[in-house]
Amino acid sequence: MKVVIVGYGMAGSRLAAELRDRGTDMKITVLGAEQHRAYNRIMLSSVLAGKVGERDVEITEAAGHGIDLRPGVTVTAIDRAARQLTTADGEQIEYDHLVLATGSRALVPPLAGLDTSDLPDRVAVFRTLDDCRRILTTAAGARTALVLGGGLLGLEAARGLAARGLDVQVVHAVGHLMERQLDPGASSVLVRTLAGIGITAHLDAMASSVTADANSVTLGLAGGRELTADLLVVACGVRPETEIARTAGLTVERGIVVDDRMRTSDPAISAIGDCAQHDGVVSGLVAPAWEQARIVARVLGGDDPAARYRPLPVVTRLKAAGIDLAAMGAPAPDGAVAEELSFADPARGTYAKLTIVDERLTGAIMLGDNPAVGTVIQLFDRGTPVPVDRRALLLGRAIGGGAATTAESPALMPDAVTVCQCNTVTKGALVRCWRAGARSVDDVVAATRATTGCGTCRDAVEGIVEWLSTVDSTEVAA
């Protein structure tokens, strides 16, 4: 069976690895438009910050091992009748099953003076490794930077540049930051926290023009105000890369429409990751993309043809020096009777908000140093009842009706607790890995892939491995 994967990003590389790990006799070809091998896009802000290098964010697990990997190859057409692809250099590649993992592209707003096909030297988008290199080239001689966009992507870029010592200003058209994940109260606390690490936020600020020369770039705002800096980073979100699917006649709405098996309107073609739209939703996050890759691998590999994709609860994390944010869930549905509890301490940079429906946590925002964040994530992930006294979750201490704080020792943590949200790795999976012979964090990571997504679970994984290496073996015996 000839399986061709178009796209060698985080979704495409994971699918290739999943298929390889199943030991099937498939011929797997991976075509990547970028010249690089796969890399962890989530960690690009750490590259900006200078905390890690490019080699540290590479994903090498699917390279080689019987996989025909071709970076720098762009697919220009799909002939569905002949089951054949055409590349930019005229090569034709046959497939039995095609998987589109084309990802998404940076959205560049239509501003005067901003040509999306030819950005000025001091302007860059923030999406790919090449974008990151472009930003760093300019930032090397810069003292100030503007970031257009106050969503998750924009704040990641801002904190990376601030970590390099730049004075950063974030310009956001909406009245509060990260409006998809936060409410105005959380945004207000976050604005204050960002100010403490050298990032100024301008809210309700609609950009209207960009003017750049050899020395600086000026962002014009509605009303006539102007902001000038050495560098402008455009981080206004992304759009699914669907053109090749649309041209081939596949059903496309916001993304490439897929069913529960991740099949498109053509059963010989699947789509996963940022480009896929399942049940009306384009996720744009790594954990759903990796789960989708796992489902396609199970179906194509034949070990579970009945496998179906079911979206998992998603937790959005933003963790850096001075910032610790976890946001999950959504507002209560219309008609639902919901409890909403919140606590704010702006001086300490702390904010907590819980949404509870039928004694289950359906949404939460946890910003700052909050000892209960681990327990909140566990309750959200598992759908278990919340404590009788809700203050325990807001304030991070056990009160009256039940302990809400995170376990002081991994020995007290249930095996079913999800430690790595991106890869759905539980504490029990880490313990089983240790029993199987893993004796270091690197061994555990290699076996389970824990920490290889957003990386925010690294401390927890290290703590569990340290506990496993010091306790008596009978304490973790089967």
Coordinates of C-alpha atoms in Angstrom, one line a residue:
M1 CA 0.0 0.0 0.0
K2 CA 1.4 3.4 -1.1
V3 CA 0.7 6.1 1.5
V4 CA 1.7 9.6 0.7
I5 CA 1.7 12.3 3.3
V6 CA 1.7 15.9 2.1
G7 CA 3.1 18.1 4.9
Y8 CA 6.0 17.3 7.2
G9 CA 5.0 19.5 10.2
M10 CA 4.0 18.3 13.6
A11 CA 0.9 16.4 12.3
G12 CA 2.5 14.8 9.2
S13 CA 5.7 13.7 11.1
R14 CA 3.6 12.2 13.9
L15 CA 1.5 10.2 11.4
A16 CA 4.7 8.9 9.6
A17 CA 6.0 7.8 13.0
E18 CA 2.8 6.2 14.0
L19 CA 2.6 4.2 10.8
R20 CA 6.3 3.2 11.1
D21 CA 5.8 2.1 14.7
R22 CA 3.1 -0.3 13.7
G23 CA 5.5 -2.2 11.5
T24 CA 3.3 -2.3 8.5
D25 CA 4.5 -3.2 5.0
M26 CA 3.3 0.2 3.7
K27 CA 5.5 2.3 1.4
I28 CA 5.3 5.7 3.1
T29 CA 6.3 8.9 1.3
V30 CA 6.4 12.2 3.0
L31 CA 6.5 15.5 1.0
G32 CA 7.4 18.7 3.0
A33 CA 7.2 22.1 1.4
E34 CA 9.7 23.5 3.9
Q35 CA 13.4 22.8 3.4
H36 CA 13.7 21.6 7.0
R37 CA 13.0 18.4 8.7
A38 CA 10.0 18.5 11.0
Y39 CA 10.3 20.8 14.1
N40 CA 8.2 21.6 17.1
R41 CA 6.4 24.8 16.1
I42 CA 5.3 25.4 19.7
M43 CA 8.9 25.8 20.8
L44 CA 9.7 28.6 18.3
S45 CA 9.1 31.3 20.9
S46 CA 11.8 29.6 23.0
V47 CA 14.1 29.9 20.0
L48 CA 13.2 33.6 19.8
A49 CA 14.0 33.9 23.5
G50 CA 17.4 32.3 23.0
K51 CA 16.6 29.5 25.5
V52 CA 17.0 26.7 22.9
G53 CA 18.6 26.4 19.5
E54 CA 17.1 25.2 16.2
R55 CA 18.5 21.7 16.7
D56 CA 16.7 21.5 20.0
V57 CA 13.3 21.9 18.3
E58 CA 13.8 19.3 15.6
I59 CA 11.5 16.3 15.4
T60 CA 13.6 13.5 14.0
E61 CA 11.7 10.4 15.1
A62 CA 10.1 9.7 11.6
A63 CA 13.2 10.4 9.5
G64 CA 14.6 7.3 7.8
H65 CA 13.4 3.9 9.1
G66 CA 11.9 3.0 5.7
I67 CA 10.2 6.4 5.2
D68 CA 10.9 8.2 2.0
L69 CA 11.2 11.7 3.3
R70 CA 11.4 14.6 0.8
P71 CA 11.8 18.1 2.2
G72 CA 11.5 21.1 -0.1
V73 CA 8.9 19.5 -2.3
T74 CA 5.7 21.4 -3.1
V75 CA 2.7 19.6 -4.4
T76 CA 0.8 21.6 -7.1
A77 CA -2.0 19.3 -8.1
I78 CA -4.0 16.2 -7.1
D79 CA -5.5 13.9 -9.8
R80 CA -8.0 12.0 -7.8
A81 CA -9.2 9.8 -10.6
A82 CA -5.6 8.5 -11.3
R83 CA -4.6 8.8 -7.6
Q84 CA -1.6 10.8 -8.5
L85 CA 0.2 13.9 -7.3
T86 CA 2.2 16.4 -9.4
T87 CA 5.0 18.4 -7.7
A88 CA 6.4 21.8 -8.6
D89 CA 9.3 20.2 -10.5
G90 CA 6.9 18.1 -12.6
E91 CA 7.3 14.7 -10.8
Q92 CA 4.3 12.6 -10.6
I93 CA 3.7 10.4 -7.5
E94 CA 1.1 7.7 -7.2
Y95 CA -0.8 6.9 -4.0
D96 CA -3.2 4.4 -2.7
H97 CA -4.1 6.6 0.2
L98 CA -3.3 10.3 0.5
V99 CA -3.1 12.2 3.7
L100 CA -3.2 16.0 3.6
A101 CA -1.3 17.6 6.6
T102 CA -0.7 20.9 4.9
G103 CA -1.2 22.9 8.2
S104 CA -1.9 26.6 8.1
R105 CA -0.4 29.9 7.0
A106 CA 0.1 33.2 8.8
L107 CA -2.7 35.7 8.3
V108 CA -1.5 39.1 7.1
P109 CA -4.1 41.8 7.5
P110 CA -4.8 44.1 4.5
L111 CA -3.1 47.2 5.8
A112 CA -1.9 50.1 3.7
G113 CA 1.8 49.7 3.0
L114 CA 1.8 46.0 3.8
D115 CA 2.3 43.7 0.8
T116 CA 1.6 40.1 1.8
S117 CA 3.8 38.8 -1.0
D118 CA 6.8 41.0 -0.2
L119 CA 7.1 42.1 3.4
P120 CA 9.4 45.1 4.2
D121 CA 12.8 44.1 5.7
R122 CA 11.8 45.2 9.2
V123 CA 8.5 43.3 9.1
A124 CA 8.0 39.6 9.7
V125 CA 5.2 37.2 10.4
F126 CA 5.6 34.5 13.1
R127 CA 4.7 31.0 12.0
T128 CA 7.6 29.0 10.6
L129 CA 11.2 28.4 11.4
D130 CA 12.2 30.7 8.5
D131 CA 10.0 33.4 10.0
C132 CA 11.8 32.9 13.3
R133 CA 15.2 33.3 11.5
R134 CA 14.0 36.5 9.8
I135 CA 12.9 37.9 13.2
L136 CA 16.1 37.0 14.9
T137 CA 18.2 38.6 12.1
T138 CA 16.4 41.9 12.6
A139 CA 16.2 41.6 16.4
A140 CA 20.0 41.2 16.6
G141 CA 20.5 44.9 16.1
A142 CA 17.1 46.1 17.6
R143 CA 16.2 47.6 20.9
T144 CA 12.4 47.9 20.4
A145 CA 9.7 45.8 18.8
L146 CA 6.0 45.9 17.9
V147 CA 3.9 42.8 17.9
L148 CA 0.6 43.1 16.0
G149 CA -1.8 40.6 17.6
G150 CA -2.5 39.9 21.3
G151 CA -3.6 36.3 20.9
L152 CA -1.6 33.3 22.0
L153 CA 0.8 33.5 19.1
G154 CA 1.4 37.2 19.5
L155 CA 2.1 36.9 23.2
E156 CA 4.5 34.0 22.5
A157 CA 6.4 36.2 20.1
A158 CA 6.3 39.1 22.5
R159 CA 7.7 37.2 25.5
G160 CA 10.4 35.7 23.3
L161 CA 11.6 39.1 22.1
A162 CA 11.3 40.6 25.7
A163 CA 13.6 37.7 26.9
R164 CA 16.2 39.0 24.5
G165 CA 16.1 42.4 26.2
L166 CA 13.9 44.3 23.7
D167 CA 11.3 46.8 24.7
V168 CA 8.1 45.2 23.3
Q169 CA 4.7 46.7 22.6
V170 CA 1.7 44.5 21.7
V171 CA -1.0 46.0 19.6
H172 CA -4.4 44.3 19.8
A173 CA -7.6 45.3 18.0
V174 CA -9.9 43.7 20.7
G175 CA -10.6 45.1 24.2
H176 CA -8.8 42.3 26.0
L177 CA -5.9 39.9 25.3
M178 CA -6.4 36.3 24.2
E179 CA -10.1 36.8 23.8
R180 CA -10.7 33.2 22.7
Q181 CA -9.4 31.9 26.0
L182 CA -9.6 34.7 28.5
D183 CA -12.2 37.1 29.9
P184 CA -11.6 40.8 30.5
G185 CA -10.7 40.2 34.2
A186 CA -8.0 37.7 33.4
S187 CA -6.7 40.0 30.6
S188 CA -6.5 42.9 33.0
V189 CA -4.2 40.9 35.3
L190 CA -2.2 39.6 32.4
V191 CA -1.6 43.1 31.1
R192 CA -0.1 44.0 34.4
T193 CA 2.0 40.9 34.5
L194 CA 3.3 41.6 31.0
A195 CA 4.3 45.1 32.0
G196 CA 6.5 43.6 34.6
I197 CA 8.6 41.8 32.1
G198 CA 8.9 44.7 29.6
I199 CA 5.8 44.2 27.4
T200 CA 3.3 47.0 27.0
A201 CA -0.2 46.2 25.7
H202 CA -2.3 48.6 23.6
L203 CA -5.9 47.3 23.5
D204 CA -8.8 48.4 21.3
A205 CA -6.1 49.6 18.9
M206 CA -7.0 49.0 15.3
A207 CA -4.0 49.1 12.9
S208 CA -4.4 51.0 9.7
S209 CA -1.0 51.3 8.0
V210 CA 2.6 50.2 8.0
T211 CA 5.5 52.4 6.9
A212 CA 9.0 50.9 6.9
D213 CA 12.5 52.1 5.9
A214 CA 16.0 50.9 6.5
N215 CA 16.1 52.0 10.1
S216 CA 12.6 51.6 11.6
V217 CA 9.0 50.6 11.0
T218 CA 5.9 52.7 12.0
L219 CA 2.5 51.2 12.7
G220 CA -0.4 53.6 12.1
L221 CA -3.5 53.2 14.2
A222 CA -7.0 54.3 13.6
G223 CA -7.5 57.9 14.9
G224 CA -4.0 59.0 13.7
R225 CA -1.8 57.6 16.5
E226 CA 1.5 56.1 15.4
L227 CA 3.9 53.6 17.1
T228 CA 7.5 53.3 15.8
A229 CA 10.0 50.5 16.6
D230 CA 13.0 48.7 15.1
L231 CA 10.9 45.6 14.2
L232 CA 7.3 44.7 13.6
V233 CA 6.1 41.1 14.1
V234 CA 2.7 40.3 12.6
A235 CA 0.9 37.6 14.6
C236 CA -2.7 38.0 13.7
G237 CA -3.6 34.3 13.6
V238 CA -3.5 31.6 10.9
R239 CA -5.7 30.2 8.2
P240 CA -5.9 26.6 7.2
E241 CA -3.9 25.8 4.0
T242 CA -6.7 24.3 1.9
E243 CA -6.0 25.5 -1.7
I244 CA -4.7 22.3 -3.1
A245 CA -7.7 20.4 -1.6
R246 CA -10.2 23.0 -2.9
T247 CA -8.6 22.8 -6.4
A248 CA -8.9 19.0 -6.3
G249 CA -12.7 19.3 -5.7
L250 CA -12.7 18.1 -2.1
T251 CA -15.3 19.6 0.3
V252 CA -13.8 22.6 2.0
E253 CA -15.4 25.1 4.4
R254 CA -13.0 26.8 6.9
G255 CA -10.9 23.7 6.6
I256 CA -10.9 20.5 4.7
V257 CA -14.1 18.7 5.9
V258 CA -13.4 15.3 7.4
D259 CA -15.5 12.6 9.1
D260 CA -14.8 10.7 12.3
R261 CA -12.1 8.6 10.5
M262 CA -10.5 11.8 9.3
R263 CA -11.6 10.9 5.7
T264 CA -12.4 13.7 3.3
S265 CA -15.2 13.7 0.7
D266 CA -12.9 11.4 -1.2
P267 CA -12.4 8.1 0.8
A268 CA -8.9 7.7 -0.6
I269 CA -7.8 11.0 1.0
S270 CA -7.6 12.0 4.7
A271 CA -6.7 15.3 6.3
I272 CA -5.3 15.9 9.8
G273 CA -4.0 18.8 11.8
D274 CA -4.5 22.5 11.2
C275 CA -6.0 22.1 7.7
A276 CA -8.7 19.7 8.8
Q277 CA -12.2 20.6 9.9
H278 CA -14.0 18.0 12.0
D279 CA -17.6 18.5 13.1
G280 CA -17.4 22.1 12.1
V281 CA -14.2 22.8 14.2
V282 CA -10.7 23.6 13.0
S283 CA -8.6 23.0 16.2
G284 CA -5.3 24.5 15.3
L285 CA -3.7 22.9 18.4
V286 CA -1.1 20.2 18.6
A287 CA -2.9 17.7 20.9
P288 CA -5.9 17.2 18.6
A289 CA -3.5 17.0 15.6
W290 CA -1.6 14.2 17.2
E291 CA -4.7 12.3 18.2
Q292 CA -6.0 12.6 14.6
A293 CA -2.7 11.2 13.4
R294 CA -3.1 8.3 15.7
I295 CA -6.6 7.6 14.5
V296 CA -5.5 7.6 10.8
A297 CA -2.6 5.3 11.6
R298 CA -4.9 2.8 13.4
V299 CA -7.3 2.8 10.4
L300 CA -4.7 2.6 7.7
G301 CA -2.6 0.1 9.6
G302 CA -5.5 -2.3 9.9
D303 CA -5.1 -2.9 13.6
D304 CA -8.3 -0.9 14.4
P305 CA -10.3 -0.1 11.2
A306 CA -13.3 1.0 13.4
A307 CA -11.2 3.7 15.2
R308 CA -13.0 7.1 15.4
Y309 CA -11.7 10.5 16.3
R310 CA -13.3 12.0 19.4
P311 CA -12.0 15.5 20.3
L312 CA -10.3 15.6 23.7
P313 CA -10.6 18.4 26.3
V314 CA -8.0 21.0 25.3
V315 CA -5.9 23.0 27.8
T316 CA -4.1 26.1 26.4
R317 CA -0.9 26.8 28.3
L318 CA 1.4 29.9 28.2
K319 CA 4.3 29.4 30.5
A320 CA 7.4 31.6 30.7
A321 CA 9.4 33.6 33.1
G322 CA 6.8 35.8 34.9
I323 CA 3.8 34.2 33.1
D324 CA 2.0 31.0 34.1
L325 CA -1.4 30.6 32.4
A326 CA -3.8 27.7 31.8
A327 CA -7.1 28.2 30.1
M328 CA -9.6 25.4 29.3
G329 CA -13.1 24.8 28.3
A330 CA -15.7 27.3 27.1
P331 CA -18.6 29.3 28.5
A332 CA -21.6 27.4 29.7
P333 CA -24.0 26.5 26.9
D334 CA -27.3 28.5 26.6
G335 CA -29.9 27.3 29.0
A336 CA -27.4 25.6 31.3
V337 CA -27.4 26.5 35.0
A338 CA -23.8 27.3 35.7
E339 CA -21.8 28.4 38.7
E340 CA -19.1 31.0 38.0
L341 CA -16.6 31.8 40.6
S342 CA -13.6 34.1 40.3
F343 CA -10.7 35.4 42.4
A344 CA -8.3 38.2 41.4
D345 CA -5.2 39.5 43.0
P346 CA -3.7 41.9 40.4
A347 CA -0.8 43.0 42.7
R348 CA 0.4 39.4 42.7
G349 CA -0.5 38.7 39.1
T350 CA -3.0 36.0 40.1
Y351 CA -6.4 35.3 38.6
A352 CA -8.7 32.3 38.8
K353 CA -12.1 31.7 37.3
L354 CA -14.1 28.5 37.3
T355 CA -17.3 27.5 35.4
I356 CA -19.2 24.6 36.9
V357 CA -22.2 22.8 35.4
D358 CA -23.8 19.9 37.2
E359 CA -20.9 19.6 39.6
R360 CA -18.4 19.3 36.8
L361 CA -15.8 21.8 35.8
T362 CA -16.6 22.9 32.2
G363 CA -14.2 25.8 32.0
A364 CA -11.4 27.5 33.9
I365 CA -8.8 30.3 33.7
M366 CA -5.8 30.0 36.0
L367 CA -3.2 32.8 35.8
G368 CA -0.2 33.3 38.0
D369 CA 1.1 31.3 40.9
N370 CA -1.9 29.1 41.8
P371 CA -1.1 25.8 43.6
A372 CA -4.5 24.4 42.5
V373 CA -3.8 24.5 38.8
G374 CA -2.8 20.9 38.6
T375 CA -6.0 19.8 40.3
V376 CA -8.1 22.0 38.2
I377 CA -6.7 20.5 35.0
Q378 CA -7.2 17.0 36.4
L379 CA -10.9 17.8 37.2
F380 CA -11.5 19.3 33.8
D381 CA -9.7 16.5 31.9
R382 CA -11.4 13.6 33.8
G383 CA -14.9 15.2 34.3
T384 CA -15.0 14.2 38.0
P385 CA -17.1 16.1 40.6
V386 CA -15.6 19.3 42.0
P387 CA -15.0 19.7 45.8
V388 CA -18.0 20.8 47.9
D389 CA -16.1 24.0 48.9
R390 CA -15.2 25.7 45.7
R391 CA -12.7 28.0 47.5
A392 CA -10.3 25.2 47.5
L393 CA -9.9 25.4 43.8
L394 CA -9.7 29.2 43.7
L395 CA -7.3 29.6 46.5
G396 CA -5.2 26.5 46.2
R397 CA -5.8 25.0 49.6
A398 CA -8.0 22.3 51.1
I399 CA -11.1 23.6 52.9
G400 CA -13.9 21.7 54.5
G401 CA -15.5 19.5 51.9
G402 CA -12.4 18.0 50.3
A403 CA -8.8 18.4 49.4
A404 CA -8.3 20.3 46.2
T405 CA -4.6 20.8 46.2
T406 CA -2.3 18.8 44.0
A407 CA -0.7 15.7 45.4
E408 CA 2.4 16.5 47.5
S409 CA 4.0 13.3 46.3
P410 CA 3.5 11.4 43.0
A411 CA 2.7 8.4 45.2
L412 CA -0.7 10.1 46.0
M413 CA -1.4 11.0 42.3
P414 CA -3.9 8.6 40.7
D415 CA -2.5 6.6 37.8
A416 CA -5.3 7.9 35.5
V417 CA -4.2 11.5 35.9
T418 CA -3.0 13.0 32.5
V419 CA 0.5 14.4 33.0
C420 CA 1.2 15.4 29.4
Q421 CA -1.9 16.9 27.8
C422 CA -0.4 17.1 24.3
N423 CA 0.4 13.4 24.0
T424 CA -2.3 12.1 26.5
V425 CA 0.3 10.5 28.7
T426 CA -0.9 9.5 32.2
K427 CA 1.0 9.0 35.4
G428 CA 0.3 5.3 35.0
A429 CA 1.9 5.2 31.6
L430 CA 5.1 6.8 33.0
V431 CA 5.1 4.3 35.8
R432 CA 4.7 1.4 33.4
C433 CA 7.5 2.8 31.3
W434 CA 9.8 2.9 34.4
R435 CA 8.9 -0.7 35.2
A436 CA 9.8 -1.7 31.6
G437 CA 13.3 -0.4 32.1
A438 CA 13.4 3.4 31.5
R439 CA 15.7 4.9 34.1
S440 CA 16.0 8.5 33.0
V441 CA 13.9 11.4 31.9
D442 CA 15.3 11.0 28.4
D443 CA 14.4 7.3 28.3
V444 CA 10.8 8.1 29.5
V445 CA 10.4 10.8 26.9
A446 CA 11.6 8.6 24.1
A447 CA 9.2 5.8 25.1
T448 CA 6.1 7.9 25.8
R449 CA 6.7 11.2 23.9
A450 CA 5.7 13.1 27.1
T451 CA 7.1 16.7 27.2
T452 CA 7.5 16.8 23.3
G453 CA 4.5 19.1 22.7
C454 CA 4.3 22.4 24.5
G455 CA 6.8 21.3 27.1
T456 CA 4.9 22.7 30.1
C457 CA 4.7 19.2 31.7
R458 CA 8.5 18.8 31.9
D459 CA 8.7 19.6 35.6
A460 CA 6.0 17.1 36.4
V461 CA 7.6 14.3 34.4
E462 CA 11.0 15.0 36.0
G463 CA 9.4 14.9 39.4
I464 CA 7.7 11.6 38.7
V465 CA 10.9 10.1 37.3
E466 CA 12.9 11.3 40.4
W467 CA 10.3 9.8 42.7
L468 CA 10.4 6.5 40.8
S469 CA 14.2 6.4 41.1
T470 CA 14.2 6.9 44.8
V471 CA 11.3 5.0 46.2
D472 CA 11.5 1.3 47.0
S473 CA 10.5 -0.8 44.1
T474 CA 7.6 -2.4 46.0
E475 CA 6.0 1.0 46.2
V476 CA 5.3 1.1 42.5
A477 CA 4.9 -2.7 41.9
A478 CA 2.0 -3.9 39.9

